[in-house]
mmCIF file of C-alpha atoms in Angstrom:
data_model
loop_
_atom_site.group_PDB
_atom_site.id
_atom_site.type_symbol
_atom_site.label_atom_id
_atom_site.label_comp_id
_atom_site.label_asym_id
_atom_site.label_seq_id
_atom_site.Cartn_x
_atom_site.Cartn_y
_atom_site.Cartn_z
ATOM 1 C CA MET A 1 -15.587 -11.844 -18.687
ATOM 2 C CA LYS A 2 -13.796 -9.235 -21.045
ATOM 3 C CA LEU A 3 -10.865 -7.320 -19.960
ATOM 4 C CA TYR A 4 -10.097 -4.149 -21.850
ATOM 5 C CA TYR A 5 -6.480 -3.027 -21.451
ATOM 6 C CA ALA A 6 -3.901 -1.281 -23.203
ATOM 7 C CA THR A 7 -0.404 -2.540 -23.613
ATOM 8 C CA GLY A 8 2.329 -0.945 -20.517
ATOM 9 C CA THR A 9 -0.743 -0.066 -18.555
ATOM 10 C CA CYS A 10 -1.872 -0.906 -15.016
ATOM 11 C CA ALA A 11 -4.507 -3.241 -16.440
ATOM 12 C CA LEU A 12 -2.014 -6.113 -16.477
ATOM 13 C CA ALA A 13 -2.074 -6.512 -12.794
ATOM 14 C CA SER A 14 -5.739 -7.583 -13.427
ATOM 15 C CA HIS A 15 -4.773 -9.828 -16.502
ATOM 16 C CA ILE A 16 -2.630 -11.506 -14.561
ATOM 17 C CA ALA A 17 -4.963 -12.025 -11.475
ATOM 18 C CA LEU A 18 -7.824 -13.361 -13.969
ATOM 19 C CA GLU A 19 -5.040 -16.017 -15.082
ATOM 20 C CA GLU A 20 -4.027 -16.807 -11.479
ATOM 21 C CA ALA A 21 -7.609 -17.361 -10.720
ATOM 22 C CA GLY A 22 -8.270 -19.690 -13.633
ATOM 23 C CA ALA A 23 -11.107 -17.330 -15.094
ATOM 24 C CA GLU A 24 -12.355 -17.774 -18.370
ATOM 25 C CA TYR A 25 -12.028 -14.543 -20.113
ATOM 26 C CA SER A 26 -10.999 -12.586 -23.319
ATOM 27 C CA THR A 27 -9.267 -9.316 -23.708
ATOM 28 C CA ALA A 28 -9.629 -6.512 -26.029
ATOM 29 C CA ARG A 29 -6.834 -4.200 -26.597
ATOM 30 C CA VAL A 30 -7.477 -0.509 -26.623
ATOM 31 C CA ASN A 31 -4.878 1.212 -29.061
ATOM 32 C CA PHE A 32 -3.796 4.305 -26.883
ATOM 33 C CA ALA A 33 -1.678 5.557 -29.762
ATOM 34 C CA THR A 34 -4.622 6.100 -31.771
ATOM 35 C CA GLY A 35 -6.274 7.663 -28.869
ATOM 36 C CA GLU A 36 -9.115 5.049 -28.913
ATOM 37 C CA GLN A 37 -9.956 5.489 -25.265
ATOM 38 C CA ARG A 38 -11.431 8.739 -26.095
ATOM 39 C CA SER A 39 -13.795 6.890 -28.794
ATOM 40 C CA ALA A 40 -17.464 7.224 -28.228
ATOM 41 C CA GLU A 41 -17.354 3.258 -28.553
ATOM 42 C CA TYR A 42 -15.049 2.634 -25.554
ATOM 43 C CA LEU A 43 -16.381 5.959 -23.719
ATOM 44 C CA ALA A 44 -19.606 4.026 -23.567
ATOM 45 C CA ILE A 45 -17.901 1.072 -21.799
ATOM 46 C CA ASN A 46 -15.919 3.270 -19.446
ATOM 47 C CA PRO A 47 -16.744 6.917 -19.359
ATOM 48 C CA LYS A 48 -13.278 7.828 -17.567
ATOM 49 C CA GLY A 49 -11.431 6.924 -21.170
ATOM 50 C CA ARG A 50 -8.804 4.917 -18.947
ATOM 51 C CA VAL A 51 -8.351 1.164 -18.691
ATOM 52 C CA PRO A 52 -8.798 -1.366 -17.330
ATOM 53 C CA SER A 53 -12.509 -2.035 -17.763
ATOM 54 C CA LEU A 54 -13.885 -5.662 -16.867
ATOM 55 C CA ILE A 55 -16.882 -6.763 -18.567
ATOM 56 C CA THR A 56 -18.986 -9.169 -16.452
ATOM 57 C CA GLU A 57 -22.184 -10.615 -16.742
ATOM 58 C CA ARG A 58 -23.433 -8.170 -14.100
ATOM 59 C CA GLY A 59 -22.150 -5.037 -15.607
ATOM 60 C CA ILE A 60 -18.981 -3.355 -16.188
ATOM 61 C CA LEU A 61 -16.213 -2.711 -13.298
ATOM 62 C CA THR A 62 -13.458 -0.159 -13.645
ATOM 63 C CA GLU A 63 -10.490 0.819 -11.208
ATOM 64 C CA THR A 64 -7.822 -1.631 -10.343
ATOM 65 C CA PRO A 65 -8.224 -2.441 -6.486
ATOM 66 C CA ALA A 66 -11.779 -2.746 -7.149
ATOM 67 C CA MET A 67 -11.428 -5.116 -9.713
ATOM 68 C CA LEU A 68 -8.284 -7.372 -8.228
ATOM 69 C CA ALA A 69 -10.633 -7.539 -5.099
ATOM 70 C CA PHE A 70 -13.770 -8.851 -7.025
ATOM 71 C CA ILE A 71 -11.438 -11.117 -9.227
ATOM 72 C CA ALA A 72 -10.463 -12.737 -5.873
ATOM 73 C CA GLN A 73 -13.945 -13.008 -4.134
ATOM 74 C CA SER A 74 -15.314 -14.335 -7.457
ATOM 75 C CA PHE A 75 -12.932 -16.960 -7.533
ATOM 76 C CA PRO A 76 -12.232 -18.096 -3.770
ATOM 77 C CA LYS A 77 -10.780 -21.355 -4.667
ATOM 78 C CA ALA A 78 -7.615 -19.207 -5.961
ATOM 79 C CA LYS A 79 -7.299 -18.097 -2.330
ATOM 80 C CA LEU A 80 -5.972 -14.570 -3.848
ATOM 81 C CA ALA A 81 -7.033 -12.711 -0.712
ATOM 82 C CA PRO A 82 -7.742 -13.415 2.721
ATOM 83 C CA LEU A 83 -11.335 -13.157 2.286
ATOM 84 C CA ASP A 84 -12.443 -14.364 5.801
ATOM 85 C CA ASP A 85 -10.347 -12.055 7.761
ATOM 86 C CA PRO A 86 -11.663 -8.493 7.598
ATOM 87 C CA PHE A 87 -8.372 -7.199 9.126
ATOM 88 C CA ARG A 88 -5.914 -9.064 6.457
ATOM 89 C CA PHE A 89 -8.471 -8.189 3.596
ATOM 90 C CA ALA A 90 -8.080 -4.319 4.534
ATOM 91 C CA GLU A 91 -4.168 -4.834 4.549
ATOM 92 C CA VAL A 92 -4.319 -6.408 1.334
ATOM 93 C CA GLN A 93 -6.597 -3.379 0.102
ATOM 94 C CA ALA A 94 -4.456 -0.596 1.759
ATOM 95 C CA PHE A 95 -1.365 -2.011 -0.074
ATOM 96 C CA ASN A 96 -3.347 -1.853 -3.368
ATOM 97 C CA SER A 97 -4.753 1.445 -2.477
ATOM 98 C CA TYR A 98 -1.101 2.922 -2.148
ATOM 99 C CA LEU A 99 -0.263 1.597 -5.559
ATOM 100 C CA CYS A 100 -3.294 3.327 -7.247
ATOM 101 C CA SER A 101 -3.525 6.659 -5.519
ATOM 102 C CA THR A 102 0.048 7.271 -4.472
ATOM 103 C CA VAL A 103 2.884 5.286 -7.053
ATOM 104 C CA HIS A 104 0.664 5.232 -10.031
ATOM 105 C CA VAL A 105 -0.210 8.526 -9.545
ATOM 106 C CA ALA A 106 3.921 9.594 -9.046
ATOM 107 C CA HIS A 107 4.874 7.829 -12.021
ATOM 108 C CA ALA A 108 1.928 9.475 -14.153
ATOM 109 C CA HIS A 109 3.728 12.961 -13.605
ATOM 110 C CA ARG A 110 6.258 11.970 -16.384
ATOM 111 C CA MET A 111 4.050 11.103 -19.078
ATOM 112 C CA ARG A 112 0.643 12.482 -18.230
ATOM 113 C CA GLY A 113 1.389 15.899 -16.216
ATOM 114 C CA HIS A 114 -1.450 17.364 -18.624
ATOM 115 C CA ARG A 115 -3.800 16.067 -16.436
ATOM 116 C CA TRP A 116 -2.657 18.560 -13.821
ATOM 117 C CA ALA A 117 -1.231 21.585 -15.423
ATOM 118 C CA ASP A 118 -1.043 23.092 -18.914
ATOM 119 C CA ASP A 119 2.087 25.336 -18.787
ATOM 120 C CA PRO A 120 4.900 23.175 -20.823
ATOM 121 C CA ALA A 121 7.245 24.156 -18.305
ATOM 122 C CA ALA A 122 5.290 22.712 -15.543
ATOM 123 C CA LEU A 123 5.194 19.580 -17.434
ATOM 124 C CA GLU A 124 8.891 19.833 -17.770
ATOM 125 C CA ALA A 125 9.341 20.610 -13.523
ATOM 126 C CA MET A 126 6.767 17.415 -12.897
ATOM 127 C CA LYS A 127 8.835 15.081 -15.426
ATOM 128 C CA LYS A 128 11.987 15.999 -13.444
ATOM 129 C CA LYS A 129 10.895 15.110 -10.150
ATOM 130 C CA VAL A 130 9.571 11.561 -11.138
ATOM 131 C CA PRO A 131 12.869 9.641 -10.780
ATOM 132 C CA GLU A 132 12.787 11.026 -6.791
ATOM 133 C CA THR A 133 9.036 10.762 -6.149
ATOM 134 C CA VAL A 134 8.740 7.153 -7.553
ATOM 135 C CA ALA A 135 11.972 6.246 -5.633
ATOM 136 C CA ALA A 136 10.637 7.291 -2.567
ATOM 137 C CA CYS A 137 7.659 5.078 -3.022
ATOM 138 C CA PHE A 138 9.690 2.249 -3.611
ATOM 139 C CA GLU A 139 11.677 3.018 -0.749
ATOM 140 C CA LEU A 140 8.444 2.899 1.760
ATOM 141 C CA ILE A 141 7.389 -0.566 -0.291
ATOM 142 C CA GLU A 142 10.970 -1.967 0.211
ATOM 143 C CA ASN A 143 11.355 -1.002 3.665
ATOM 144 C CA LYS A 144 7.812 -1.003 5.339
ATOM 145 C CA MET A 145 5.266 -2.800 3.361
ATOM 146 C CA LEU A 146 6.755 -5.618 1.199
ATOM 147 C CA GLN A 147 6.643 -8.621 3.823
ATOM 148 C CA GLY A 148 8.359 -11.078 1.347
ATOM 149 C CA PRO A 149 8.598 -13.440 -0.089
ATOM 150 C CA TRP A 150 5.062 -12.172 -1.179
ATOM 151 C CA VAL A 151 3.834 -8.634 -0.575
ATOM 152 C CA MET A 152 1.922 -10.106 2.145
ATOM 153 C CA GLY A 153 4.230 -12.427 3.690
ATOM 154 C CA GLU A 154 3.967 -16.307 2.787
ATOM 155 C CA THR A 155 0.905 -16.220 0.869
ATOM 156 C CA TYR A 156 0.307 -14.992 -2.816
ATOM 157 C CA THR A 157 -2.154 -12.262 -3.007
ATOM 158 C CA ILE A 158 -3.671 -9.916 -5.492
ATOM 159 C CA CYS A 159 -0.950 -7.295 -4.034
ATOM 160 C CA ASP A 160 1.657 -9.288 -6.076
ATOM 161 C CA PRO A 161 0.612 -8.782 -9.331
ATOM 162 C CA TYR A 162 -0.361 -5.074 -8.808
ATOM 163 C CA LEU A 163 3.135 -4.439 -7.311
ATOM 164 C CA PHE A 164 4.752 -6.642 -10.276
ATOM 165 C CA THR A 165 2.965 -4.243 -12.762
ATOM 166 C CA LEU A 166 3.980 -1.233 -11.058
ATOM 167 C CA ALA A 167 7.500 -2.048 -10.462
ATOM 168 C CA GLN A 168 8.061 -2.692 -14.295
ATOM 169 C CA TRP A 169 7.798 0.986 -14.538
ATOM 170 C CA MET A 170 10.852 1.920 -12.731
ATOM 171 C CA GLU A 171 13.607 2.018 -15.512
ATOM 172 C CA GLY A 172 11.136 3.986 -17.820
ATOM 173 C CA ASP A 173 11.123 6.496 -14.609
ATOM 174 C CA SER A 174 14.981 6.572 -14.202
ATOM 175 C CA VAL A 175 14.873 4.614 -10.975
ATOM 176 C CA ASP A 176 17.191 1.516 -10.634
ATOM 177 C CA PRO A 177 15.178 -1.220 -9.376
ATOM 178 C CA LYS A 178 18.268 -2.684 -7.668
ATOM 179 C CA ARG A 179 18.003 0.096 -5.412
ATOM 180 C CA PHE A 180 15.397 -1.822 -3.853
ATOM 181 C CA PRO A 181 16.419 -5.636 -3.501
ATOM 182 C CA LYS A 182 13.282 -7.194 -1.947
ATOM 183 C CA VAL A 183 11.342 -5.451 -4.722
ATOM 184 C CA TRP A 184 13.834 -6.323 -7.552
ATOM 185 C CA ASP A 185 13.797 -10.078 -6.111
ATOM 186 C CA HIS A 186 9.909 -9.916 -5.961
ATOM 187 C CA ARG A 187 9.689 -8.783 -9.376
ATOM 188 C CA ASN A 188 12.349 -11.248 -10.847
ATOM 189 C CA ARG A 189 10.265 -14.099 -9.181
ATOM 190 C CA MET A 190 7.090 -12.910 -10.462
ATOM 191 C CA SER A 191 8.043 -12.851 -13.998
ATOM 192 C CA GLU A 192 8.835 -16.604 -13.950
ATOM 193 C CA ARG A 193 5.127 -17.318 -13.000
ATOM 194 C CA ALA A 194 3.078 -19.025 -15.604
ATOM 195 C CA ALA A 195 0.226 -16.616 -15.063
ATOM 196 C CA VAL A 196 2.594 -13.527 -15.678
ATOM 197 C CA ARG A 197 4.406 -15.059 -18.894
ATOM 198 C CA LYS A 198 0.919 -15.818 -20.098
ATOM 199 C CA ALA A 199 -0.524 -12.328 -19.523
ATOM 200 C CA VAL A 200 2.802 -10.602 -20.407
ATOM 201 C CA ALA A 201 3.309 -12.445 -23.890
ATOM 202 C CA GLU A 202 -0.418 -11.940 -24.736
ATOM 203 C CA GLU A 203 0.044 -7.804 -24.139
ATOM 204 C CA LYS A 204 3.128 -7.663 -25.956
ATOM 205 C CA GLY A 205 2.054 -9.955 -29.030
ATOM 206 C CA MET B 1 -10.246 1.499 17.726
ATOM 207 C CA LYS B 2 -8.533 4.784 17.644
ATOM 208 C CA LEU B 3 -8.769 7.078 14.653
ATOM 209 C CA TYR B 4 -6.032 9.709 13.625
ATOM 210 C CA TYR B 5 -7.140 12.516 11.874
ATOM 211 C CA ALA B 6 -6.574 16.027 10.775
ATOM 212 C CA THR B 7 -9.221 18.773 10.408
ATOM 213 C CA GLY B 8 -10.243 19.269 6.691
ATOM 214 C CA THR B 9 -8.591 15.910 5.572
ATOM 215 C CA CYS B 10 -10.426 12.754 4.240
ATOM 216 C CA ALA B 11 -10.171 11.101 7.415
ATOM 217 C CA LEU B 12 -13.478 12.436 8.026
ATOM 218 C CA ALA B 13 -14.858 9.769 5.939
ATOM 219 C CA SER B 14 -13.750 7.285 8.057
ATOM 220 C CA HIS B 15 -14.585 9.007 11.112
ATOM 221 C CA ILE B 16 -18.348 8.992 9.714
ATOM 222 C CA ALA B 17 -18.257 5.605 8.926
ATOM 223 C CA LEU B 18 -17.374 4.525 12.157
ATOM 224 C CA GLU B 19 -20.263 6.727 13.818
ATOM 225 C CA GLU B 20 -22.630 5.033 11.041
ATOM 226 C CA ALA B 21 -21.409 1.883 12.224
ATOM 227 C CA GLY B 22 -22.006 2.611 15.770
ATOM 228 C CA ALA B 23 -18.458 1.408 16.691
ATOM 229 C CA GLU B 24 -16.658 2.084 20.109
ATOM 230 C CA TYR B 25 -13.689 4.268 18.820
ATOM 231 C CA SER B 26 -11.696 7.265 20.251
ATOM 232 C CA THR B 27 -10.015 9.986 17.722
ATOM 233 C CA ALA B 28 -6.527 11.885 17.978
ATOM 234 C CA ARG B 29 -6.036 15.022 16.227
ATOM 235 C CA VAL B 30 -2.956 15.156 14.157
ATOM 236 C CA ASN B 31 -1.968 18.973 13.836
ATOM 237 C CA PHE B 32 -0.733 19.351 10.030
ATOM 238 C CA ALA B 33 0.113 23.033 11.167
ATOM 239 C CA THR B 34 2.983 22.383 13.331
ATOM 240 C CA GLY B 35 3.969 19.412 10.901
ATOM 241 C CA GLU B 36 3.002 16.696 13.584
ATOM 242 C CA GLN B 37 2.166 14.206 10.417
ATOM 243 C CA ARG B 38 5.995 13.922 10.139
ATOM 244 C CA SER B 39 7.101 13.615 13.684
ATOM 245 C CA ALA B 40 9.009 10.377 14.869
ATOM 246 C CA GLU B 41 5.720 9.473 16.924
ATOM 247 C CA TYR B 42 3.631 9.847 14.138
ATOM 248 C CA LEU B 43 5.718 8.141 11.510
ATOM 249 C CA ALA B 44 6.104 5.218 13.900
ATOM 250 C CA ILE B 45 1.937 4.891 13.513
ATOM 251 C CA ASN B 46 1.821 5.547 9.583
ATOM 252 C CA PRO B 47 5.272 5.676 7.814
ATOM 253 C CA LYS B 48 3.555 7.665 5.131
ATOM 254 C CA GLY B 49 3.122 10.781 7.496
ATOM 255 C CA ARG B 50 -0.593 10.931 6.374
ATOM 256 C CA VAL B 51 -4.123 10.666 7.743
ATOM 257 C CA PRO B 52 -6.042 9.011 8.318
ATOM 258 C CA SER B 53 -4.631 5.880 10.456
ATOM 259 C CA LEU B 54 -6.955 3.338 12.226
ATOM 260 C CA ILE B 55 -5.256 1.621 15.319
ATOM 261 C CA THR B 56 -6.997 -1.522 15.798
ATOM 262 C CA GLU B 57 -6.556 -4.469 18.157
ATOM 263 C CA ARG B 58 -5.114 -6.504 15.115
ATOM 264 C CA GLY B 59 -2.707 -3.682 14.130
ATOM 265 C CA ILE B 60 -2.725 -0.376 12.361
ATOM 266 C CA LEU B 61 -4.377 0.496 8.749
ATOM 267 C CA THR B 62 -3.948 3.077 6.560
ATOM 268 C CA GLU B 63 -5.880 4.256 3.198
ATOM 269 C CA THR B 64 -9.439 5.281 3.164
ATOM 270 C CA PRO B 65 -10.571 3.099 0.801
ATOM 271 C CA ALA B 66 -9.401 0.034 2.741
ATOM 272 C CA MET B 67 -10.557 1.420 6.203
ATOM 273 C CA LEU B 68 -14.089 2.035 4.604
ATOM 274 C CA ALA B 69 -14.394 -1.283 3.657
ATOM 275 C CA PHE B 70 -12.764 -2.877 6.774
ATOM 276 C CA ILE B 71 -15.531 -0.949 9.002
ATOM 277 C CA ALA B 72 -18.153 -2.329 6.957
ATOM 278 C CA GLN B 73 -16.927 -5.742 7.062
ATOM 279 C CA SER B 74 -16.267 -5.270 10.812
ATOM 280 C CA PHE B 75 -19.800 -4.120 11.683
ATOM 281 C CA PRO B 76 -22.072 -6.051 9.039
ATOM 282 C CA LYS B 77 -25.284 -5.208 11.141
ATOM 283 C CA ALA B 78 -24.616 -1.712 9.864
ATOM 284 C CA LYS B 79 -25.279 -2.613 6.405
ATOM 285 C CA LEU B 80 -22.666 -0.068 4.985
ATOM 286 C CA ALA B 81 -21.625 -2.060 1.750
ATOM 287 C CA PRO B 82 -23.351 -4.836 -0.070
ATOM 288 C CA LEU B 83 -20.834 -7.602 1.621
ATOM 289 C CA ASP B 84 -22.722 -10.842 0.103
ATOM 290 C CA ASP B 85 -22.291 -9.773 -3.338
ATOM 291 C CA PRO B 86 -19.200 -9.355 -5.045
ATOM 292 C CA PHE B 87 -20.247 -7.468 -7.900
ATOM 293 C CA ARG B 88 -22.107 -4.550 -6.271
ATOM 294 C CA PHE B 89 -19.126 -4.522 -3.617
ATOM 295 C CA ALA B 90 -16.814 -4.003 -6.499
ATOM 296 C CA GLU B 91 -19.074 -1.367 -7.481
ATOM 297 C CA VAL B 92 -18.899 0.503 -4.235
ATOM 298 C CA GLN B 93 -14.888 -0.126 -4.126
ATOM 299 C CA ALA B 94 -14.721 1.234 -7.704
ATOM 300 C CA PHE B 95 -16.585 4.475 -6.761
ATOM 301 C CA ASN B 96 -14.025 4.978 -3.701
ATOM 302 C CA SER B 97 -11.124 3.941 -5.658
ATOM 303 C CA TYR B 98 -12.056 6.753 -8.386
ATOM 304 C CA LEU B 99 -12.301 9.334 -5.146
ATOM 305 C CA CYS B 100 -8.966 8.410 -4.099
ATOM 306 C CA SER B 101 -6.539 7.941 -7.030
ATOM 307 C CA THR B 102 -8.657 10.547 -9.478
ATOM 308 C CA VAL B 103 -10.632 13.093 -7.419
ATOM 309 C CA HIS B 104 -8.491 13.548 -3.855
ATOM 310 C CA VAL B 105 -5.336 14.058 -6.311
ATOM 311 C CA ALA B 106 -6.808 16.439 -8.734
ATOM 312 C CA HIS B 107 -7.760 18.447 -5.632
ATOM 313 C CA ALA B 108 -4.013 17.804 -3.835
ATOM 314 C CA HIS B 109 -2.521 19.769 -6.704
ATOM 315 C CA ARG B 110 -4.031 23.173 -5.166
ATOM 316 C CA MET B 111 -1.961 22.804 -1.779
ATOM 317 C CA ARG B 112 0.465 20.192 -2.395
ATOM 318 C CA GLY B 113 1.744 20.440 -5.722
ATOM 319 C CA HIS B 114 5.383 19.971 -3.725
ATOM 320 C CA ARG B 115 4.632 16.321 -3.762
ATOM 321 C CA TRP B 116 5.019 16.572 -7.822
ATOM 322 C CA ALA B 117 7.198 19.393 -8.653
ATOM 323 C CA ASP B 118 9.824 21.937 -6.966
ATOM 324 C CA ASP B 119 9.697 24.676 -9.416
ATOM 325 C CA PRO B 120 7.179 27.582 -8.009
ATOM 326 C CA ALA B 121 6.083 28.547 -11.480
ATOM 327 C CA ALA B 122 4.981 24.930 -11.949
ATOM 328 C CA LEU B 123 3.176 24.834 -8.242
ATOM 329 C CA GLU B 124 1.210 27.801 -9.787
ATOM 330 C CA ALA B 125 0.488 26.036 -12.901
ATOM 331 C CA MET B 126 -1.103 23.374 -11.161
ATOM 332 C CA LYS B 127 -2.973 25.385 -9.059
ATOM 333 C CA LYS B 128 -4.622 27.173 -11.767
ATOM 334 C CA LYS B 129 -5.791 23.969 -13.437
ATOM 335 C CA VAL B 130 -7.638 22.643 -10.346
ATOM 336 C CA PRO B 131 -10.884 24.153 -10.958
ATOM 337 C CA GLU B 132 -10.924 22.722 -14.197
ATOM 338 C CA THR B 133 -9.968 19.131 -13.117
ATOM 339 C CA VAL B 134 -11.976 19.271 -10.012
ATOM 340 C CA ALA B 135 -15.175 20.183 -12.027
ATOM 341 C CA ALA B 136 -14.388 17.480 -14.293
ATOM 342 C CA CYS B 137 -14.280 14.933 -11.688
ATOM 343 C CA PHE B 138 -17.583 16.115 -10.440
ATOM 344 C CA GLU B 139 -19.465 16.213 -13.704
ATOM 345 C CA LEU B 140 -18.578 12.491 -14.191
ATOM 346 C CA ILE B 141 -19.846 11.699 -10.633
ATOM 347 C CA GLU B 142 -22.749 13.692 -11.434
ATOM 348 C CA ASN B 143 -23.595 12.290 -14.571
ATOM 349 C CA LYS B 144 -22.480 8.826 -14.543
ATOM 350 C CA MET B 145 -21.856 7.497 -11.128
ATOM 351 C CA LEU B 146 -24.109 8.910 -8.279
ATOM 352 C CA GLN B 147 -27.285 6.873 -8.754
ATOM 353 C CA GLY B 148 -29.315 8.679 -6.025
ATOM 354 C CA PRO B 149 -30.428 9.568 -3.517
ATOM 355 C CA TRP B 150 -27.527 7.642 -2.312
ATOM 356 C CA VAL B 151 -24.244 7.018 -4.419
ATOM 357 C CA MET B 152 -25.226 3.154 -4.811
ATOM 358 C CA GLY B 153 -29.173 4.102 -5.275
ATOM 359 C CA GLU B 154 -31.399 3.336 -2.208
ATOM 360 C CA THR B 155 -29.082 1.982 0.013
ATOM 361 C CA TYR B 156 -26.709 4.073 2.121
ATOM 362 C CA THR B 157 -23.046 2.969 1.763
ATOM 363 C CA ILE B 158 -19.458 3.584 2.506
ATOM 364 C CA CYS B 159 -19.155 5.925 -0.569
ATOM 365 C CA ASP B 160 -21.422 8.151 0.801
ATOM 366 C CA PRO B 161 -19.474 9.807 3.688
ATOM 367 C CA TYR B 162 -16.597 9.553 1.222
ATOM 368 C CA LEU B 163 -18.172 11.557 -1.512
ATOM 369 C CA PHE B 164 -19.595 13.864 1.354
ATOM 370 C CA THR B 165 -15.919 14.269 2.306
ATOM 371 C CA LEU B 166 -14.527 15.319 -0.717
ATOM 372 C CA ALA B 167 -17.629 17.236 -2.243
ATOM 373 C CA GLN B 168 -16.572 19.689 0.736
ATOM 374 C CA TRP B 169 -13.629 20.698 -1.039
ATOM 375 C CA MET B 170 -15.089 22.183 -4.217
ATOM 376 C CA GLU B 171 -15.557 25.864 -2.783
ATOM 377 C CA GLY B 172 -11.872 25.964 -1.715
ATOM 378 C CA ASP B 173 -11.193 24.612 -5.024
ATOM 379 C CA SER B 174 -13.099 27.438 -6.792
ATOM 380 C CA VAL B 175 -15.860 25.024 -8.116
ATOM 381 C CA ASP B 176 -19.206 26.027 -7.492
ATOM 382 C CA PRO B 177 -21.110 22.879 -6.031
ATOM 383 C CA LYS B 178 -24.419 24.117 -7.260
ATOM 384 C CA ARG B 179 -23.385 23.177 -10.717
ATOM 385 C CA PHE B 180 -23.859 19.585 -9.737
ATOM 386 C CA PRO B 181 -27.488 19.247 -8.506
ATOM 387 C CA LYS B 182 -27.264 15.677 -7.531
ATOM 388 C CA VAL B 183 -24.183 16.201 -5.467
ATOM 389 C CA TRP B 184 -25.042 19.149 -4.146
ATOM 390 C CA ASP B 185 -28.387 17.708 -2.770
ATOM 391 C CA HIS B 186 -26.235 14.587 -1.378
ATOM 392 C CA ARG B 187 -24.170 16.779 0.169
ATOM 393 C CA ASN B 188 -27.179 18.843 2.034
ATOM 394 C CA ARG B 189 -28.847 15.387 2.833
ATOM 395 C CA MET B 190 -25.612 14.164 4.395
ATOM 396 C CA SER B 191 -24.886 17.176 6.491
ATOM 397 C CA GLU B 192 -28.323 16.320 8.316
ATOM 398 C CA ARG B 193 -27.199 12.994 9.653
ATOM 399 C CA ALA B 194 -26.507 12.659 12.814
ATOM 400 C CA ALA B 195 -23.242 10.349 12.454
ATOM 401 C CA VAL B 196 -22.000 13.153 9.899
ATOM 402 C CA ARG B 197 -22.995 16.426 12.420
ATOM 403 C CA LYS B 198 -21.577 14.484 15.251
ATOM 404 C CA ALA B 199 -18.092 13.912 13.080
ATOM 405 C CA VAL B 200 -17.921 17.246 11.991
ATOM 406 C CA ALA B 201 -18.500 18.882 15.049
ATOM 407 C CA GLU B 202 -15.715 16.669 16.747
ATOM 408 C CA GLU B 203 -13.198 17.437 13.942
ATOM 409 C CA LYS B 204 -14.305 21.422 14.096
ATOM 410 C CA GLY B 205 -14.471 21.563 18.232
#
């Protein structure tokens, strides 16, 4: 398998999950600074012009929640999701769906407001609200969703690398992570895991 | 099971899927006009203050992609997803993830811009771009994603009620659905299915 990623993006979640799964995979960095994600070569891989993309022997997958569930199902011995319990699996998926459709979207209004408006004043207005909207998301995660010590409780799942990835963006969004002690503790514990260190080091290298 | 929905929302996708699955379920309408989604009673069910929510004997589920996969896994005889093929299942999930994190979000900037900005001029700027952003999403679906006759090809899946639900919003977003012949045909065929007619009639009743 081959993972296309860009540094500082949500692709890190799948990168960590591949490591945790013990998968054999390679990575390819997409250079957002030069707009490589909109190159003809990359659009042939992912017509959305986004990361991550995962090349598998069956074809190409996109969208973090789908890729994370795929990694968990493809490497069942790694026990990255409650594969035999549809309700628990749905709880895992609901958490990841919230991250992709609400938390990531809230964050994206800081740097990617041009997706939803053209007026420069509107982009500034969006940017201004990001600290409030992102903090509201993490307040909900802290108080209602993160069971502890891992997202789903005693068992580490594909929710954990995804939360870790998005929780790293808080400072950039002017949100103090220490306001959310459980999320903060989770982020710190995650950053000590071998799989996380390896994926982060490779993406920064 | 009990589905909490509001008329005209993405909850319709899960409502249709429950019908297609032959599930035993009841429904409860949440009245957005009176702000019922922010009532203490409803926030106890879903602290996000959104629909859909699905009460199951195991607990409460939220987030459309997670609920759709749960319905498919809970009623395997209905064959609403390729449950024994992780790659095909991931393709289903990737499609649904795109709907929730990109298509629904693009649409939401017309009426729910207040989620991401406070300035009234910014809300107008967001609203103005919606026809362009929603059309771009459906162009991608038309040209790259909808395999036909169903989203995943020959087999009807949980992608179909979800696409149908969001495709109904095009006119409201000032996007002519006839620009996208495959999506238009899909929407028309979907609207003739017994499960769809029943769910739509109940939500409008």
